[in-house]
mmCIF file of C-alpha atoms in Angstrom:
data_model
loop_
_atom_site.group_PDB
_atom_site.id
_atom_site.type_symbol
_atom_site.label_atom_id
_atom_site.label_comp_id
_atom_site.label_asym_id
_atom_site.label_seq_id
_atom_site.Cartn_x
_atom_site.Cartn_y
_atom_site.Cartn_z
ATOM 1 C CA MET A 1447 32.244 -17.886 55.465
ATOM 2 C CA ASP A 1448 34.761 -15.145 54.722
ATOM 3 C CA SER A 1449 37.084 -17.654 53.096
ATOM 4 C CA LEU A 1450 34.355 -18.583 50.565
ATOM 5 C CA HIS A 1451 33.782 -14.993 49.412
ATOM 6 C CA PRO A 1452 36.768 -14.830 46.987
ATOM 7 C CA ILE A 1453 35.725 -18.180 45.493
ATOM 8 C CA ARG A 1454 32.148 -17.036 44.954
ATOM 9 C CA LYS A 1455 33.389 -13.815 43.424
ATOM 10 C CA LYS A 1456 35.661 -15.736 41.051
ATOM 11 C CA ILE A 1457 32.786 -18.034 39.998
ATOM 12 C CA HIS A 1458 30.550 -15.011 39.411
ATOM 13 C CA MET A 1459 33.209 -13.316 37.264
ATOM 14 C CA ARG A 1460 33.643 -16.470 35.184
ATOM 15 C CA ARG A 1461 29.906 -16.718 34.602
ATOM 16 C CA TYR A 1462 29.776 -13.028 33.644
ATOM 17 C CA ALA A 1463 32.700 -13.438 31.242
ATOM 18 C CA HIS A 1464 31.079 -16.541 29.745
ATOM 19 C CA SER A 1465 27.794 -14.690 29.151
ATOM 20 C CA ARG A 1466 29.647 -11.843 27.433
ATOM 21 C CA THR A 1467 31.458 -14.334 25.246
ATOM 22 C CA CYS A 1468 28.168 -15.955 24.227
ATOM 23 C CA ILE A 1469 26.749 -12.593 23.126
ATOM 24 C CA ASP A 1470 29.914 -11.809 21.184
ATOM 25 C CA ASP A 1471 29.826 -15.243 19.584
ATOM 26 C CA ILE A 1472 26.348 -14.635 18.103
ATOM 27 C CA GLY A 1473 27.842 -12.939 15.098
ATOM 28 C CA ILE A 1474 26.643 -9.903 13.213
ATOM 29 C CA ASP A 1475 24.871 -11.972 10.531
ATOM 30 C CA ILE A 1476 22.654 -13.749 13.066
ATOM 31 C CA LEU A 1477 22.090 -10.485 14.923
ATOM 32 C CA VAL A 1478 20.849 -8.841 11.738
ATOM 33 C CA SER A 1479 18.822 -11.726 10.305
ATOM 34 C CA HIS A 1480 17.128 -12.844 13.551
ATOM 35 C CA ILE A 1481 16.970 -9.776 15.812
ATOM 36 C CA LEU A 1482 17.359 -6.446 14.021
ATOM 37 C CA ILE A 1483 15.060 -7.489 11.185
ATOM 38 C CA ARG A 1484 12.204 -7.836 13.703
ATOM 39 C CA LEU A 1485 12.499 -4.268 14.983
ATOM 40 C CA PRO A 1486 10.170 -1.448 13.889
ATOM 41 C CA ALA A 1487 11.619 0.763 11.169
ATOM 42 C CA ARG A 1488 12.140 3.665 13.575
ATOM 43 C CA CYS A 1489 14.255 1.452 15.868
ATOM 44 C CA VAL A 1490 16.317 0.280 12.892
ATOM 45 C CA GLY A 1491 17.124 3.931 12.210
ATOM 46 C CA ARG A 1492 18.446 4.318 15.758
ATOM 47 C CA CYS A 1493 20.496 1.116 15.475
ATOM 48 C CA ARG A 1494 22.311 2.597 12.486
ATOM 49 C CA CYS A 1495 23.990 4.984 14.951
ATOM 50 C CA VAL A 1496 25.590 2.198 17.030
ATOM 51 C CA CYS A 1497 28.757 1.822 14.944
ATOM 52 C CA LYS A 1498 30.035 2.050 11.379
ATOM 53 C CA GLU A 1499 29.572 -1.679 10.806
ATOM 54 C CA TRP A 1500 25.884 -1.528 11.789
ATOM 55 C CA LEU A 1501 25.405 1.607 9.717
ATOM 56 C CA SER A 1502 26.808 -0.157 6.661
ATOM 57 C CA LEU A 1503 24.770 -3.335 7.130
ATOM 58 C CA LEU A 1504 21.473 -1.620 7.928
ATOM 59 C CA SER A 1505 21.760 0.829 5.016
ATOM 60 C CA THR A 1506 21.816 -1.764 2.245
ATOM 61 C CA GLN A 1507 18.982 -2.245 -0.208
ATOM 62 C CA GLN A 1508 18.815 -5.952 0.624
ATOM 63 C CA PHE A 1509 18.274 -5.326 4.335
ATOM 64 C CA ALA A 1510 15.636 -2.637 3.669
ATOM 65 C CA ILE A 1511 13.659 -4.967 1.399
ATOM 66 C CA THR A 1512 13.987 -8.028 3.670
ATOM 67 C CA HIS A 1513 13.042 -5.969 6.731
ATOM 68 C CA CYS A 1514 10.079 -4.491 4.872
ATOM 69 C CA ARG A 1515 8.727 -7.900 3.809
ATOM 70 C CA HIS A 1516 9.081 -9.193 7.380
ATOM 71 C CA ILE A 1517 7.314 -6.337 9.190
ATOM 72 C CA SER A 1518 4.584 -6.204 6.534
ATOM 73 C CA THR A 1519 3.222 -9.429 8.042
ATOM 74 C CA THR A 1520 2.909 -7.944 11.554
ATOM 75 C CA TYR A 1521 0.163 -5.448 10.616
ATOM 76 C CA ASP A 1522 2.050 -2.581 12.274
ATOM 77 C CA GLN A 1523 0.352 -0.044 10.045
ATOM 78 C CA LYS A 1524 -0.224 3.689 10.065
ATOM 79 C CA PHE A 1525 -2.860 5.927 8.511
ATOM 80 C CA ILE A 1526 -1.658 9.161 6.895
ATOM 81 C CA LEU A 1527 -3.566 12.276 5.862
ATOM 82 C CA ILE A 1528 -1.752 14.719 3.579
ATOM 83 C CA GLY A 1529 -2.625 18.355 2.958
ATOM 84 C CA SER A 1530 -0.912 21.205 1.140
ATOM 85 C CA LEU A 1531 1.852 21.812 3.681
ATOM 86 C CA SER A 1532 1.883 18.934 6.127
ATOM 87 C CA GLY A 1533 0.717 15.441 6.885
ATOM 88 C CA TYR A 1534 -0.750 13.681 9.910
ATOM 89 C CA VAL A 1535 0.180 10.113 10.816
ATOM 90 C CA TYR A 1536 -2.170 8.088 13.031
ATOM 91 C CA PRO A 1537 -1.007 4.763 14.482
ATOM 92 C CA VAL A 1538 -3.284 1.762 14.748
ATOM 93 C CA VAL A 1539 -3.277 0.886 18.464
ATOM 94 C CA LEU A 1540 -5.112 -2.107 19.948
ATOM 95 C CA ASP A 1541 -7.038 -2.658 16.704
ATOM 96 C CA HIS A 1542 -8.262 0.941 16.534
ATOM 97 C CA LEU A 1543 -7.125 4.106 14.797
ATOM 98 C CA SER A 1544 -5.571 6.287 17.532
ATOM 99 C CA ARG A 1545 -6.662 9.888 17.101
ATOM 100 C CA SER A 1546 -4.896 11.140 20.258
ATOM 101 C CA SER A 1547 -1.335 10.154 19.290
ATOM 102 C CA LYS A 1548 -0.985 11.586 15.792
ATOM 103 C CA THR A 1549 2.369 12.786 14.452
ATOM 104 C CA VAL A 1550 2.670 15.910 12.310
ATOM 105 C CA LEU A 1551 4.943 15.730 9.251
ATOM 106 C CA SER A 1552 6.135 18.526 7.022
ATOM 107 C CA LEU A 1553 6.214 17.715 3.321
ATOM 108 C CA PRO A 1554 9.856 17.926 2.127
ATOM 109 C CA PHE A 1555 9.231 18.500 -1.584
ATOM 110 C CA GLU A 1556 8.467 21.839 -3.198
ATOM 111 C CA ARG A 1557 4.917 22.308 -4.414
ATOM 112 C CA SER A 1558 2.788 25.146 -5.718
ATOM 113 C CA SER A 1559 -0.438 23.197 -5.283
ATOM 114 C CA CYS A 1560 -2.831 23.429 -2.355
ATOM 115 C CA HIS A 1561 -4.112 19.968 -3.224
ATOM 116 C CA VAL A 1562 -2.343 16.633 -3.460
ATOM 117 C CA ARG A 1563 -3.604 13.170 -4.258
ATOM 118 C CA ILE A 1564 -2.190 9.850 -3.088
ATOM 119 C CA LEU A 1565 -2.047 7.575 -6.114
ATOM 120 C CA ALA A 1566 -0.569 4.456 -4.510
ATOM 121 C CA SER A 1567 0.895 3.058 -1.287
ATOM 122 C CA PHE A 1568 3.311 0.135 -1.350
ATOM 123 C CA GLU A 1569 5.856 -1.166 1.189
ATOM 124 C CA GLY A 1570 6.322 2.201 2.901
ATOM 125 C CA LEU A 1571 6.446 4.251 -0.310
ATOM 126 C CA LEU A 1572 3.717 6.670 -1.402
ATOM 127 C CA CYS A 1573 3.217 7.863 -4.966
ATOM 128 C CA ILE A 1574 1.766 11.377 -4.796
ATOM 129 C CA CYS A 1575 0.446 13.673 -7.491
ATOM 130 C CA LEU A 1576 0.808 17.458 -7.091
ATOM 131 C CA CYS A 1577 -2.487 18.298 -8.721
ATOM 132 C CA ASP A 1578 -1.726 21.812 -10.010
ATOM 133 C CA THR A 1579 1.414 20.804 -11.899
ATOM 134 C CA GLY A 1580 0.699 17.100 -12.443
ATOM 135 C CA GLU A 1581 4.122 16.152 -11.116
ATOM 136 C CA MET A 1582 4.453 12.739 -9.504
ATOM 137 C CA VAL A 1583 6.550 12.172 -6.388
ATOM 138 C CA ILE A 1584 7.593 8.932 -4.694
ATOM 139 C CA TRP A 1585 8.061 9.590 -0.984
ATOM 140 C CA ASN A 1586 8.898 7.638 2.160
ATOM 141 C CA PRO A 1587 7.094 9.492 5.003
ATOM 142 C CA LEU A 1588 9.327 7.932 7.688
ATOM 143 C CA THR A 1589 12.740 8.761 6.232
ATOM 144 C CA GLN A 1590 11.460 11.852 4.335
ATOM 145 C CA VAL A 1591 13.413 10.735 1.269
ATOM 146 C CA TYR A 1592 11.621 11.507 -2.009
ATOM 147 C CA LYS A 1593 12.114 11.458 -5.758
ATOM 148 C CA MET A 1594 10.481 13.616 -8.437
ATOM 149 C CA LEU A 1595 9.547 11.519 -11.476
ATOM 150 C CA ALA A 1596 8.812 14.011 -14.246
ATOM 151 C CA ASN A 1597 11.431 14.129 -17.009
ATOM 152 C CA SER A 1598 9.403 15.202 -20.053
ATOM 153 C CA LYS A 1599 6.030 16.640 -21.096
ATOM 154 C CA THR A 1600 4.384 13.221 -20.760
ATOM 155 C CA ARG A 1601 6.544 10.915 -18.674
ATOM 156 C CA GLY A 1602 6.266 11.403 -14.938
ATOM 157 C CA LEU A 1603 3.348 13.820 -15.283
ATOM 158 C CA CYS A 1604 -0.118 12.749 -14.190
ATOM 159 C CA ASN A 1605 -3.676 13.932 -14.656
ATOM 160 C CA PRO A 1606 -5.204 12.920 -11.305
ATOM 161 C CA ASN A 1607 -8.708 12.821 -12.801
ATOM 162 C CA LEU A 1608 -7.811 10.460 -15.642
ATOM 163 C CA ASP A 1609 -4.554 8.623 -14.930
ATOM 164 C CA ASP A 1610 -3.845 5.747 -12.558
ATOM 165 C CA VAL A 1611 -0.759 3.973 -11.280
ATOM 166 C CA GLY A 1612 0.278 0.746 -9.615
ATOM 167 C CA PHE A 1613 3.438 -0.259 -7.745
ATOM 168 C CA TYR A 1614 4.964 -3.679 -8.174
ATOM 169 C CA VAL A 1615 8.205 -5.617 -7.650
ATOM 170 C CA ASP A 1616 9.740 -7.556 -10.541
ATOM 171 C CA SER A 1617 11.603 -10.879 -10.398
ATOM 172 C CA SER A 1618 14.874 -9.137 -9.474
ATOM 173 C CA ASN A 1619 13.295 -7.325 -6.466
ATOM 174 C CA GLU A 1620 13.332 -4.038 -8.348
ATOM 175 C CA TYR A 1621 10.600 -1.523 -7.516
ATOM 176 C CA MET A 1622 8.568 -0.496 -10.574
ATOM 177 C CA LEU A 1623 5.722 1.943 -11.165
ATOM 178 C CA LEU A 1624 3.049 1.292 -13.786
ATOM 179 C CA HIS A 1625 1.489 4.498 -15.167
ATOM 180 C CA LEU A 1626 -1.711 4.376 -17.252
ATOM 181 C CA LYS A 1627 -2.006 7.724 -18.984
ATOM 182 C CA ARG A 1628 -5.254 8.742 -20.694
ATOM 183 C CA ILE A 1629 -4.957 11.094 -23.682
ATOM 184 C CA GLY A 1630 -8.261 11.577 -25.495
ATOM 185 C CA ASP A 1631 -9.765 8.152 -26.167
ATOM 186 C CA LYS A 1632 -6.334 6.482 -26.060
ATOM 187 C CA THR A 1633 -4.488 4.962 -23.135
ATOM 188 C CA ARG A 1634 -0.714 4.956 -23.033
ATOM 189 C CA LEU A 1635 1.228 2.668 -20.743
ATOM 190 C CA TYR A 1636 4.560 3.593 -19.144
ATOM 191 C CA ILE A 1637 6.774 1.695 -16.702
ATOM 192 C CA TYR A 1638 9.212 3.446 -14.397
ATOM 193 C CA SER A 1639 12.200 1.779 -12.722
ATOM 194 C CA LEU A 1640 13.126 3.347 -9.378
ATOM 195 C CA ARG A 1641 16.628 1.898 -9.375
ATOM 196 C CA ARG A 1642 17.497 2.941 -12.928
ATOM 197 C CA ASP A 1643 15.468 6.182 -12.851
ATOM 198 C CA LEU A 1644 14.159 5.297 -16.292
ATOM 199 C CA TRP A 1645 10.781 5.502 -18.033
ATOM 200 C CA ARG A 1646 9.846 3.273 -20.956
ATOM 201 C CA LYS A 1647 6.696 2.935 -23.029
ATOM 202 C CA ILE A 1648 5.119 -0.431 -23.780
ATOM 203 C CA GLY A 1649 2.251 -1.501 -26.030
ATOM 204 C CA PHE A 1650 -1.349 -1.306 -24.915
ATOM 205 C CA LEU A 1651 -4.647 -2.893 -25.963
ATOM 206 C CA ASN A 1652 -6.334 0.193 -27.394
ATOM 207 C CA GLU A 1653 -7.701 -1.871 -30.292
ATOM 208 C CA LEU A 1654 -10.017 -3.867 -28.014
ATOM 209 C CA LYS A 1655 -13.569 -2.591 -27.935
ATOM 210 C CA TYR A 1656 -13.784 -2.019 -24.202
ATOM 211 C CA PHE A 1657 -10.852 0.395 -24.341
ATOM 212 C CA LYS A 1658 -12.655 2.532 -26.914
ATOM 213 C CA LYS A 1659 -15.293 3.642 -24.410
ATOM 214 C CA LYS A 1660 -15.063 7.380 -23.966
ATOM 215 C CA LYS A 1661 -15.549 7.424 -20.209
ATOM 216 C CA LEU A 1662 -13.280 5.052 -18.334
ATOM 217 C CA LYS A 1663 -12.614 5.142 -14.612
ATOM 218 C CA TRP A 1664 -9.647 3.036 -13.523
ATOM 219 C CA SER A 1665 -8.829 2.137 -9.957
ATOM 220 C CA ASN A 1666 -5.258 2.353 -8.739
ATOM 221 C CA GLY A 1667 -3.351 -0.898 -9.078
ATOM 222 C CA THR A 1668 -3.186 -3.641 -6.430
ATOM 223 C CA PHE A 1669 -0.153 -5.930 -6.720
ATOM 224 C CA CYS A 1670 -0.557 -9.586 -5.780
ATOM 225 C CA LYS A 1671 1.522 -12.622 -6.767
ATOM 226 C CA GLY A 1672 3.025 -11.219 -9.947
ATOM 227 C CA VAL A 1673 -0.081 -9.397 -11.206
ATOM 228 C CA VAL A 1674 -1.201 -5.760 -10.858
ATOM 229 C CA TYR A 1675 -5.017 -5.737 -10.698
ATOM 230 C CA PHE A 1676 -7.296 -2.863 -11.749
ATOM 231 C CA THR A 1677 -11.043 -2.348 -11.759
ATOM 232 C CA VAL A 1678 -12.320 -0.364 -14.751
ATOM 233 C CA ASP A 1679 -15.770 1.257 -14.851
ATOM 234 C CA PHE A 1680 -17.007 2.472 -18.242
ATOM 235 C CA ILE A 1681 -19.967 4.546 -19.435
ATOM 236 C CA LYS A 1682 -20.655 4.880 -23.171
ATOM 237 C CA ASN A 1683 -24.206 6.143 -22.889
ATOM 238 C CA HIS A 1684 -27.192 5.957 -20.566
ATOM 239 C CA PHE A 1685 -27.926 2.382 -21.618
ATOM 240 C CA ASP A 1686 -24.395 1.023 -21.968
ATOM 241 C CA SER A 1687 -22.279 0.929 -18.821
ATOM 242 C CA GLY A 1688 -20.493 -1.659 -16.773
ATOM 243 C CA SER A 1689 -17.336 -2.677 -14.993
ATOM 244 C CA MET A 1690 -14.473 -5.064 -15.657
ATOM 245 C CA LEU A 1691 -11.445 -6.433 -13.851
ATOM 246 C CA LEU A 1692 -8.025 -6.434 -15.539
ATOM 247 C CA GLY A 1693 -4.719 -7.955 -14.483
ATOM 248 C CA PHE A 1694 -1.295 -6.806 -15.698
ATOM 249 C CA ASP A 1695 1.168 -9.705 -15.728
ATOM 250 C CA VAL A 1696 4.459 -8.062 -14.662
ATOM 251 C CA LYS A 1697 6.591 -10.799 -16.257
ATOM 252 C CA LEU A 1698 4.879 -10.841 -19.649
ATOM 253 C CA GLU A 1699 3.962 -7.121 -19.423
ATOM 254 C CA LYS A 1700 0.501 -7.808 -20.818
ATOM 255 C CA PHE A 1701 -3.071 -7.221 -19.655
ATOM 256 C CA ASN A 1702 -5.610 -10.007 -19.228
ATOM 257 C CA LYS A 1703 -9.318 -9.703 -18.555
ATOM 258 C CA ILE A 1704 -10.419 -11.431 -15.335
ATOM 259 C CA HIS A 1705 -13.975 -12.371 -14.520
ATOM 260 C CA TYR A 1706 -15.754 -10.757 -11.579
ATOM 261 C CA PRO A 1707 -17.401 -12.817 -8.831
ATOM 262 C CA ASN A 1708 -20.727 -14.241 -9.934
ATOM 263 C CA VAL A 1709 -23.405 -11.787 -8.752
ATOM 264 C CA PRO A 1710 -26.958 -11.353 -10.102
ATOM 265 C CA HIS A 1711 -26.504 -7.690 -11.109
ATOM 266 C CA ASP A 1712 -24.564 -5.983 -13.889
ATOM 267 C CA ASP A 1713 -24.329 -2.612 -12.118
ATOM 268 C CA LEU A 1714 -21.465 -3.093 -9.706
ATOM 269 C CA GLU A 1715 -18.427 -1.385 -8.231
ATOM 270 C CA GLY A 1716 -15.400 -3.159 -6.813
ATOM 271 C CA HIS A 1717 -12.697 -2.219 -4.292
ATOM 272 C CA LEU A 1718 -9.532 -4.307 -4.413
ATOM 273 C CA PHE A 1719 -7.111 -4.862 -1.531
ATOM 274 C CA LEU A 1720 -4.708 -7.428 -0.106
ATOM 275 C CA LEU A 1721 -5.504 -9.580 2.910
ATOM 276 C CA ARG A 1722 -2.906 -12.118 4.087
ATOM 277 C CA ASN A 1723 -1.209 -11.879 0.681
ATOM 278 C CA ASN A 1724 -4.418 -12.827 -1.139
ATOM 279 C CA LEU A 1725 -6.441 -10.594 -3.443
ATOM 280 C CA HIS A 1726 -9.840 -9.606 -2.024
ATOM 281 C CA ILE A 1727 -12.618 -7.415 -3.359
ATOM 282 C CA PHE A 1728 -15.533 -5.596 -1.762
ATOM 283 C CA LEU A 1729 -18.234 -5.791 -4.435
ATOM 284 C CA THR A 1730 -21.133 -3.309 -4.341
ATOM 285 C CA HIS A 1731 -23.999 -4.309 -6.661
ATOM 286 C CA GLY A 1732 -27.769 -4.140 -7.204
ATOM 287 C CA MET A 1733 -28.841 -0.488 -7.529
ATOM 288 C CA PRO A 1734 -30.864 1.010 -5.861
ATOM 289 C CA PHE A 1735 -31.030 -1.563 -3.050
ATOM 290 C CA TRP A 1736 -27.311 -2.122 -2.815
ATOM 291 C CA SER A 1737 -25.722 -5.345 -1.662
ATOM 292 C CA VAL A 1738 -22.073 -5.513 -0.582
ATOM 293 C CA ASP A 1739 -20.086 -8.765 -0.473
ATOM 294 C CA LEU A 1740 -16.487 -9.589 0.398
ATOM 295 C CA TRP A 1741 -14.784 -12.076 -1.957
ATOM 296 C CA ARG A 1742 -11.346 -13.740 -2.105
ATOM 297 C CA LEU A 1743 -9.591 -14.807 -5.315
ATOM 298 C CA ASP A 1744 -8.509 -18.448 -5.038
ATOM 299 C CA GLY A 1745 -6.673 -19.455 -8.211
ATOM 300 C CA ASP A 1746 -9.117 -18.618 -11.000
ATOM 301 C CA SER A 1747 -12.226 -18.712 -8.786
ATOM 302 C CA TRP A 1748 -13.821 -16.283 -6.355
ATOM 303 C CA ILE A 1749 -14.931 -17.402 -2.883
ATOM 304 C CA LYS A 1750 -17.503 -15.372 -0.940
ATOM 305 C CA VAL A 1751 -16.134 -14.526 2.512
ATOM 306 C CA TRP A 1752 -18.694 -12.152 4.034
ATOM 307 C CA VAL A 1753 -22.013 -10.421 3.263
ATOM 308 C CA PHE A 1754 -22.550 -6.835 4.344
ATOM 309 C CA PRO A 1755 -25.616 -6.084 6.539
ATOM 310 C CA PRO A 1756 -28.520 -4.345 4.739
ATOM 311 C CA ILE A 1757 -27.672 -0.749 5.673
ATOM 312 C CA ARG A 1758 -27.011 2.392 3.624
ATOM 313 C CA PRO A 1759 -24.717 2.015 0.568
ATOM 314 C CA ILE A 1760 -21.445 3.237 2.026
ATOM 315 C CA LEU A 1761 -18.935 1.593 -0.278
ATOM 316 C CA LEU A 1762 -19.418 3.925 -3.229
ATOM 317 C CA GLY A 1763 -16.841 6.565 -4.131
ATOM 318 C CA CYS A 1764 -14.588 5.258 -1.382
ATOM 319 C CA THR A 1765 -11.296 3.504 -0.889
ATOM 320 C CA VAL A 1766 -11.377 0.373 1.260
ATOM 321 C CA THR A 1767 -8.106 -0.525 2.969
ATOM 322 C CA TYR A 1768 -7.420 -3.583 5.074
ATOM 323 C CA VAL A 1769 -6.140 -2.612 8.513
ATOM 324 C CA ILE A 1770 -5.590 -5.539 10.871
ATOM 325 C CA SER A 1771 -5.936 -9.289 11.103
ATOM 326 C CA THR A 1772 -9.043 -9.293 13.291
ATOM 327 C CA GLY A 1773 -11.345 -8.273 10.456
ATOM 328 C CA LYS A 1774 -11.359 -4.481 10.573
ATOM 329 C CA PHE A 1775 -11.092 -2.198 7.574
ATOM 330 C CA LEU A 1776 -10.807 1.521 6.932
ATOM 331 C CA VAL A 1777 -13.233 3.097 4.470
ATOM 332 C CA VAL A 1778 -11.856 6.424 3.238
ATOM 333 C CA GLY A 1779 -14.400 8.642 1.494
ATOM 334 C CA ASP A 1780 -13.746 11.021 -1.387
ATOM 335 C CA TYR A 1781 -14.019 13.979 0.990
ATOM 336 C CA GLY A 1782 -11.549 12.756 3.596
ATOM 337 C CA ASP A 1783 -13.985 11.172 6.055
ATOM 338 C CA VAL A 1784 -12.711 7.931 7.577
ATOM 339 C CA ASN A 1785 -14.942 5.140 8.849
ATOM 340 C CA GLU A 1786 -14.121 1.765 10.314
ATOM 341 C CA LEU A 1787 -15.743 -1.465 9.136
ATOM 342 C CA ASP A 1788 -15.683 -4.436 11.518
ATOM 343 C CA ILE A 1789 -16.909 -7.641 9.864
ATOM 344 C CA THR A 1790 -16.901 -9.426 13.236
ATOM 345 C CA LEU A 1791 -19.929 -7.319 14.313
ATOM 346 C CA SER A 1792 -23.500 -7.527 13.047
ATOM 347 C CA GLY A 1793 -26.059 -4.978 11.872
ATOM 348 C CA GLU A 1794 -25.293 -1.280 11.822
ATOM 349 C CA ASP A 1795 -22.770 -1.728 14.661
ATOM 350 C CA CYS A 1796 -20.244 -2.984 12.110
ATOM 351 C CA TYR A 1797 -19.748 0.480 10.571
ATOM 352 C CA TYR A 1798 -18.818 3.592 12.529
ATOM 353 C CA PRO A 1799 -16.851 6.865 11.996
ATOM 354 C CA VAL A 1800 -13.322 7.246 13.371
ATOM 355 C CA LEU A 1801 -12.202 10.530 11.770
ATOM 356 C CA GLY A 1802 -14.378 13.410 10.606
ATOM 357 C CA CYS A 1803 -14.344 15.029 7.196
ATOM 358 C CA TYR A 1804 -10.993 16.611 6.303
ATOM 359 C CA SER A 1805 -11.704 18.578 3.152
ATOM 360 C CA ARG A 1806 -8.971 18.439 0.491
ATOM 361 C CA LEU A 1807 -6.856 15.997 2.478
ATOM 362 C CA ALA A 1808 -5.716 12.712 0.944
ATOM 363 C CA GLY A 1809 -5.526 9.641 3.154
ATOM 364 C CA THR A 1810 -4.233 6.078 2.973
ATOM 365 C CA ILE A 1811 -2.766 3.216 4.990
ATOM 366 C CA PHE A 1812 0.983 2.575 4.892
ATOM 367 C CA THR A 1813 3.634 0.624 6.776
ATOM 368 C CA GLU A 1814 6.720 2.433 8.056
ATOM 369 C CA THR A 1815 9.807 0.992 6.330
ATOM 370 C CA ARG A 1816 13.366 2.006 5.446
ATOM 371 C CA VAL A 1817 12.812 1.430 1.714
ATOM 372 C CA SER A 1818 14.193 4.353 -0.270
ATOM 373 C CA PRO A 1819 12.777 5.788 -3.524
ATOM 374 C CA ASN A 1820 16.386 6.078 -4.688
ATOM 375 C CA MET A 1821 17.129 2.345 -4.445
#
């Protein structure tokens, strides 16, 4: 038996050396494209400290974008509330918003305002308006990198009560920001390139009759398959009001009017969001006995997915955000209250509060990524 011990030891050493060789033979490209790209964004940040080669590879714009698009399909999302000095990040754990494991963030940018508004959330980036000054900021809450957008008296400045924005990605994977700026009864349209740090003005359809309404309320933009979608509510007088759906083609840089789902009422309000890379809308209609339906855009047609139970009209003055793949949504009210909507349940059990009212706090869903505003 003792004579076999050196042989066994030699065999073991050969197997160990062979296993080390196999790991080394994987190659950095395969390691990045098949392993590191699947890690959460926080873990990617730690991996950047391994060596200079990893730091270089994991700091590129291409990796940040590819990693972002991959983890966006895993529904590893966070909910953030932002106040005047700090923010609170709540993870979504086991299909529920976790109130006990929140993270406190300090806001890195200077501000004189006690009130901020989140204008848009897209691939880990938030567009924020500092309401007292009107300055717009693009900020990554994970990396704390931010960029101030104002460079003139009009460009990069926002009126949070009138203006609206929408993120999108163009054909060259460049991050763009669409800014609809209301001045009097006119609407001006600006596009900002994050990579080039450049604003430009493009033509708008002010001559069309539905843009001449004095009171227009735009939603923030929702980007899906090359189009930024907006809902627009208008009130001309007590007898003339309505809502329309517009799509901004990012390639042609033109707006098109899109028909709403076919419902029997003219008084309606829509909330757009993405679900499995398809455009969906929660449509509230039929005052005073409100009905709420969930629809999906399939080509040029709308398909009804779900009908809300006949309970109180909750989807008014709210933001509806898709949370997870099992059919749960967050409904964020204008006053900071957060409720959860579960379309797998019936009756009043489908709607319940998860966070109380946080006055003057702005909240939204985002995914932690390494995407930088300075890319």
